CSV table of C-alpha atoms in Angstrom, one decimal:
chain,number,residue,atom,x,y,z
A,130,UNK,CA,0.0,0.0,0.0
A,131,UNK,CA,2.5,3.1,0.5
A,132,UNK,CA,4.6,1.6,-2.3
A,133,UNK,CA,1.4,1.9,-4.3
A,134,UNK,CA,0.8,5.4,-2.6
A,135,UNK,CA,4.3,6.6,-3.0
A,136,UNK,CA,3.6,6.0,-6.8
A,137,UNK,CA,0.8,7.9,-7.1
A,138,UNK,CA,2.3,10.8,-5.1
A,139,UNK,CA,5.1,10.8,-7.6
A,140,UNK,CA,2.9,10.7,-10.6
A,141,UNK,CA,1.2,14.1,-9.3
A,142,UNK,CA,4.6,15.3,-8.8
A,143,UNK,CA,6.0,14.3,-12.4
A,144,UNK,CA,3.0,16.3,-13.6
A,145,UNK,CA,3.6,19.9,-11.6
A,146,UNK,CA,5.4,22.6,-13.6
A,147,UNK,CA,8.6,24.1,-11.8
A,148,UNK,CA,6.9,26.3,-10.2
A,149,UNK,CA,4.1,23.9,-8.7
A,150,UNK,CA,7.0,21.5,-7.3
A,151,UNK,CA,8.7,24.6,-5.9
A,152,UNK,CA,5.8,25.7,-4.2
A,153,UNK,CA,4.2,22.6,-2.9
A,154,UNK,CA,7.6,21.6,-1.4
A,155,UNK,CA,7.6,24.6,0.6
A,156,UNK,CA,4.2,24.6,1.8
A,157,UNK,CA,5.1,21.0,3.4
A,158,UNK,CA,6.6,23.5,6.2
A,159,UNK,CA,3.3,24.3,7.6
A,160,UNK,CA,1.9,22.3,10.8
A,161,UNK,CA,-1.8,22.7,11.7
A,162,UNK,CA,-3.0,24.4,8.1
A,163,UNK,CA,-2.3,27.6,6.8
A,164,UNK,CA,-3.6,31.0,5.4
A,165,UNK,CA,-3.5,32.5,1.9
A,166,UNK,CA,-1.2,35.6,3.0
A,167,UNK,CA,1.2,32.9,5.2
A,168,UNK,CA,1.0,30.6,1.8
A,169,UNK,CA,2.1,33.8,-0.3
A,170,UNK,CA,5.0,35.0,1.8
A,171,UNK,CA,6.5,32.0,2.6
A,172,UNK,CA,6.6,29.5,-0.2
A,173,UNK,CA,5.0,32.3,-2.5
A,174,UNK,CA,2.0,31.2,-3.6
A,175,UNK,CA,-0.6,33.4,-4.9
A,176,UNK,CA,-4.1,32.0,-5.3
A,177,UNK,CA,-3.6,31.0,-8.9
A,178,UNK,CA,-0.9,28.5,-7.9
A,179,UNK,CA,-3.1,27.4,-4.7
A,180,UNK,CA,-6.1,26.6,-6.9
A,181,UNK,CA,-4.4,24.5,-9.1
A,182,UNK,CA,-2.8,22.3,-6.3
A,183,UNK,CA,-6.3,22.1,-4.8
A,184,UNK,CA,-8.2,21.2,-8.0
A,185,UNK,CA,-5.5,18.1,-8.1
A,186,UNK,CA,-6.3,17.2,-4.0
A,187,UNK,CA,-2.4,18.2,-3.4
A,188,UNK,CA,-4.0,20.8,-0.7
A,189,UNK,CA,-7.7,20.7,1.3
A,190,UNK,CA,-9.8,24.1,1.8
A,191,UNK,CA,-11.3,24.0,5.7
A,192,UNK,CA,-14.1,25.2,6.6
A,193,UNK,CA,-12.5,28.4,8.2
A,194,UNK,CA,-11.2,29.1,4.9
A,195,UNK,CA,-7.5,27.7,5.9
A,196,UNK,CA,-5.7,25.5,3.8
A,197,UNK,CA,-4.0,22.3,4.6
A,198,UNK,CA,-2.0,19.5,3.2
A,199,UNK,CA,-2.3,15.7,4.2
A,200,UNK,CA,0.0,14.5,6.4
A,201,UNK,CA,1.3,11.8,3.9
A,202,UNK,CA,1.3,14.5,0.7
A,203,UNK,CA,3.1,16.6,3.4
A,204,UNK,CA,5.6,13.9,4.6
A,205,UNK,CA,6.2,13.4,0.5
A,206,UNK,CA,6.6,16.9,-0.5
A,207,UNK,CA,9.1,17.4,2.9
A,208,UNK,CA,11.5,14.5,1.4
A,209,UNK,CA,11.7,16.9,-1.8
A,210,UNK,CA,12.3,19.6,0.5
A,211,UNK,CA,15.2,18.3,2.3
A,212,UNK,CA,16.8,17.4,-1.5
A,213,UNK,CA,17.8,21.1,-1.4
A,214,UNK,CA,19.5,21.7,2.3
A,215,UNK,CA,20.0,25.5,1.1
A,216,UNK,CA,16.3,26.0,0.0
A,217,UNK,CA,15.5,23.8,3.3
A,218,UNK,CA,16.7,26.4,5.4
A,219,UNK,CA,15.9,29.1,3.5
A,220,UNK,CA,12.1,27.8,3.6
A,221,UNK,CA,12.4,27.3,7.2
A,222,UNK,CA,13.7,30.6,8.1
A,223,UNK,CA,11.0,32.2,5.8
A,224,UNK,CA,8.4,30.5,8.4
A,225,UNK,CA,10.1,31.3,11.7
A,226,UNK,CA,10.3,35.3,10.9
A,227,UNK,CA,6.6,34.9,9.3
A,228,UNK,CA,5.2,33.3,13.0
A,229,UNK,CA,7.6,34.8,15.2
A,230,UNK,CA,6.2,38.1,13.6
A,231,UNK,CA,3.2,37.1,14.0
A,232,UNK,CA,3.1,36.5,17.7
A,233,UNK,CA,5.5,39.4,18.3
A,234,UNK,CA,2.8,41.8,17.2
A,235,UNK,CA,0.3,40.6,19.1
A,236,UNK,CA,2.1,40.7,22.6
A,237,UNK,CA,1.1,43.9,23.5
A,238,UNK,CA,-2.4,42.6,23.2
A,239,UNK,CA,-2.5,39.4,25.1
A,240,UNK,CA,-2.8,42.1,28.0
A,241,UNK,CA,-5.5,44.1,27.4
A,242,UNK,CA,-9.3,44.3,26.0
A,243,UNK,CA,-8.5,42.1,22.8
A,244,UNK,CA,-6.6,39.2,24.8
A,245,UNK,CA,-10.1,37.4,24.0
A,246,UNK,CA,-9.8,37.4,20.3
A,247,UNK,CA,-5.9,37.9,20.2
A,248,UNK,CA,-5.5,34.6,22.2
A,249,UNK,CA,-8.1,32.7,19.6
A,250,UNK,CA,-5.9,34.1,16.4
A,251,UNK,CA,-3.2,32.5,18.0
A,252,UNK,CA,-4.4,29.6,19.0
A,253,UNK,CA,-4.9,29.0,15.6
A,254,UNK,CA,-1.8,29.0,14.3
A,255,UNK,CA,-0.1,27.4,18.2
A,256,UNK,CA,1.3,24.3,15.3
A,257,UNK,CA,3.1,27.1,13.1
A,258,UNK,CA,4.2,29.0,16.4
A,259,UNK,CA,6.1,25.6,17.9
A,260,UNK,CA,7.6,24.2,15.0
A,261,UNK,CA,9.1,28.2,14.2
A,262,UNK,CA,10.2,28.4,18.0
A,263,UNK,CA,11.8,25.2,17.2
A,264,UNK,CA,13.4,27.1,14.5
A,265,UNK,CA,14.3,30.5,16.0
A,266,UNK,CA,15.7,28.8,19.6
A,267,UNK,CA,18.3,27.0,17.4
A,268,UNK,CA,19.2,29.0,14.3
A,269,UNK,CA,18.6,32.6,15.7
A,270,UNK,CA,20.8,35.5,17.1
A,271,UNK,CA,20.7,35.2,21.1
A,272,UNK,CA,18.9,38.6,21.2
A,273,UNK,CA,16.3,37.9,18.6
A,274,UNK,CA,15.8,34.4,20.2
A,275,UNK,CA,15.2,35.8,23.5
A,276,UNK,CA,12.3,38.4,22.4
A,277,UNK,CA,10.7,35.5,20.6
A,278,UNK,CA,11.1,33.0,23.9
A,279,UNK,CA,10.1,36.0,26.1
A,280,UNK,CA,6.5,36.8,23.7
A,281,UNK,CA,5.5,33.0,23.9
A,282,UNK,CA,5.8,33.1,27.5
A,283,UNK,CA,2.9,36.1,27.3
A,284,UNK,CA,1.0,34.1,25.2
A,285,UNK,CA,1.0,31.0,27.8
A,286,UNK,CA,-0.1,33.5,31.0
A,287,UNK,CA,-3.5,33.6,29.3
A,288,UNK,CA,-3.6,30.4,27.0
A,289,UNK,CA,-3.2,28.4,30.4
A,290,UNK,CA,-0.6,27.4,33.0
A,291,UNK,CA,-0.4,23.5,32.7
A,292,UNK,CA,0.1,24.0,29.0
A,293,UNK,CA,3.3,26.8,29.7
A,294,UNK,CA,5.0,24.3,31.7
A,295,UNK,CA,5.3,21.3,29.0
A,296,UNK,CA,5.9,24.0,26.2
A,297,UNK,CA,8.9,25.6,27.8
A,298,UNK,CA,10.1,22.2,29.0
A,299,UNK,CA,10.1,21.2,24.8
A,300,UNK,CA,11.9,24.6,24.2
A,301,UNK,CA,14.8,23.2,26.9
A,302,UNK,CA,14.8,19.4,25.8
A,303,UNK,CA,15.4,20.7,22.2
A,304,UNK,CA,18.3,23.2,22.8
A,305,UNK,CA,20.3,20.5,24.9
A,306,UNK,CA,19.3,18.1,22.2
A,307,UNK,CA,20.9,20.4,19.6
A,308,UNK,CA,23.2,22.7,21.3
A,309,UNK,CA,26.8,21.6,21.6
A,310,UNK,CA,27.5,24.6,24.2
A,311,UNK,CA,27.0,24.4,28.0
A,312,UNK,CA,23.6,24.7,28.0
A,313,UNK,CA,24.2,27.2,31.4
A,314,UNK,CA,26.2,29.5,29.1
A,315,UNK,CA,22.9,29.3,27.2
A,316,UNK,CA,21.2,32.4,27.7
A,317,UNK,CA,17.9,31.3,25.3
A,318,UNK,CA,18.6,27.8,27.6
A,319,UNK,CA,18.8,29.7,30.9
A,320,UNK,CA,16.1,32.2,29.9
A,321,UNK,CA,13.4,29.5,28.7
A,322,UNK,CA,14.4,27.6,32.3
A,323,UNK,CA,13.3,30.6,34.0
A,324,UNK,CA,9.8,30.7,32.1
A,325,UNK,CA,9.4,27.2,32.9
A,326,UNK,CA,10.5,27.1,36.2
A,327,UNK,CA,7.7,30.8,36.9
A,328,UNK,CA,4.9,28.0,35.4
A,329,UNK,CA,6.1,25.1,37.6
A,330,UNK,CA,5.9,27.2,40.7
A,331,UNK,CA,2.4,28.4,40.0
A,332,UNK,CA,1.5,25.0,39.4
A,333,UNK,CA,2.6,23.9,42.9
A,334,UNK,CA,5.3,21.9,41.5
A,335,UNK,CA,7.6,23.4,43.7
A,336,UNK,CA,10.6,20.9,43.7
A,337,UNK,CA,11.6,20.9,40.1
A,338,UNK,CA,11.2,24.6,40.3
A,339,UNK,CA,13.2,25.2,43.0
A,340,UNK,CA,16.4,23.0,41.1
A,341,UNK,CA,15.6,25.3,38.1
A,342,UNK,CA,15.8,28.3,39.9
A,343,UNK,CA,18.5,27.4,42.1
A,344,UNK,CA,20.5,26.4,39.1
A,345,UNK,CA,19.9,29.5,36.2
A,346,UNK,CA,20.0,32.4,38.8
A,347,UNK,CA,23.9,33.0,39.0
A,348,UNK,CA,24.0,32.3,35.6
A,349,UNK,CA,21.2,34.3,34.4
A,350,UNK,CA,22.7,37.5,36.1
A,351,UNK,CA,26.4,36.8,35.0
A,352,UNK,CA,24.3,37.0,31.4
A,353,UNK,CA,22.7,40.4,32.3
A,354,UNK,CA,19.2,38.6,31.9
A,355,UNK,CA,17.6,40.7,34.9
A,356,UNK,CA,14.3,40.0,33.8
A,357,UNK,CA,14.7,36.3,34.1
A,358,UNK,CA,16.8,36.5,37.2
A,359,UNK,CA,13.6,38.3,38.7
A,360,UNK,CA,11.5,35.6,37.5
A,361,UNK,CA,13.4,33.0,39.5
A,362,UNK,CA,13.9,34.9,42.5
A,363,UNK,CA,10.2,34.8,42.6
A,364,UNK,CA,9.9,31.0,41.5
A,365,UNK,CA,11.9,30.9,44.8
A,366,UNK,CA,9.9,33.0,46.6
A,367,UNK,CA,6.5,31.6,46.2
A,368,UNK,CA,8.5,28.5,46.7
A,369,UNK,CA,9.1,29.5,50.0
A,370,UNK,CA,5.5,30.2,50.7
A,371,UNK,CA,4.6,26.9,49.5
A,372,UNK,CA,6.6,25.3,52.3
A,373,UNK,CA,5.4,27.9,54.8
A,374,UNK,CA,8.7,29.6,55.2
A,375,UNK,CA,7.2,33.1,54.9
A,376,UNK,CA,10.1,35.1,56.0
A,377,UNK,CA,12.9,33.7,53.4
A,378,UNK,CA,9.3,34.2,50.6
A,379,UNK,CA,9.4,38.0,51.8
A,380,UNK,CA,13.2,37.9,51.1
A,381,UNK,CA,13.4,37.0,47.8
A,382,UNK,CA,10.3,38.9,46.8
A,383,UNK,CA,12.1,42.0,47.9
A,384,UNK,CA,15.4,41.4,45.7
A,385,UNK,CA,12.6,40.8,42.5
């Protein structure tokens, strides 16, 4: 059967222009669908291009209007993608300055009378967002990594606590996983860390925060990260609380 799939798939291909093979091969960067203007700026596809991959069931229109690709059309047109390493990352970084855009403009309202419909847009796109944070954690400059890492931290204080904690806890797996540097010379490491350990503390989880903080605070302000070093001076802090040690919770509160 996938032989038999993997046949038809490259009888579609065979018959694409160019242009169409360009375009589809790109699009197989998209998780979780895609828009028109996302389509357009990243793989450049205007709607004439689009149509004709729908009309031959390369793409699917949703309901919402979004546009997505099957998984197995995806995970064939991704295998033409990696052919070209150079297009691969060009493609790639394309999508991470597209989403990372995207959720940087949209900080400022995750605090205020639009979080509502702010948080729902997205939501949306939360697939796009992870696999460009993948991106931007591991192929960015430290200081363009860190606004990114410090935006999707807004976006979890109102998308939910429980689901901060396992997101920032990918961001950290994947960095050691890729990283050849001490990850505590890190500062994307240390500062994701930090994020994480601000969710585990709210969530009670008070041990593994407490090792988190512990460990990134030295670090974080030999880095200059102030910001984070607050954040796990208050991980501590509430910490403290937790355990009922109110006086050494008033102490690190005051050095935040």
């Amino acid at each position: 059967r996938h032989r038999s799939l993997r046949a038809t798939f490259n009888y579609s291909w065979q018959r694409l222009d160019k242009d169409q093979q360009q375009i589809l091969r790109a699009l197989s960067v998209f998780r979780g669908g895609f828009s028109r203007q996302a389509a357009y700026m990243i793989a450049g596809a205007n709607l004439t291009s689009i149509t004709s991959l729908l009309d031959r069931s390369l793409l699917q229109r949703q309901v919402d209007g979004r546009i997505k690709m099957h998984r197995m059309i995806q995970h064939f047109a991704e295998e033409k993608l990696k052919e070209s390493p150079a297009i691969w990352d060009q493609v790639h970084e394309k999508h991470s300055h597209y989403f990372a855009g995207f959720l940087l403009e949209r900080e400022g309202d995750l605090d205020n009378e639009n979080m509502v419909s702010v948080r729902e847009e997205v939501r949306r796109e939360i697939e796009n967002l992870r696999k460009a944070i993948d991106w931007v954690v591991t192929h960015w400059e430290t200081i363009d990594a860190l606004e990114v890492v410090r935006a999707y931290f807004s976006f979890y204080l109102v998308q939910g606590w429980q689901k901060g904690a396992p997101a920032f806890n990918r961001i950290t797996s994947l960095i050691q996983n890729e990283k050849k540097s001490s990850h505590l010379d890190d500062p994307v490491y240390l500062s994701s860390q930090a994020h994480r350990g601000w969710f585990l503390s709210n969530l009670g989880l008070i041990e593994e925060s407490e090792t988190i903080s512990q460990k990134c605070l030295q670090p974080l302000q030999k880095h200059g990260l102030d910001r984070e070093a607050s954040l796990c001076l208050h991980n501590l802090g509430v910490n403290a609380e937790f355990r009922g040690e109110y006086q050494l919770s008033r102490i690190s509160v005051s050095y935040t």
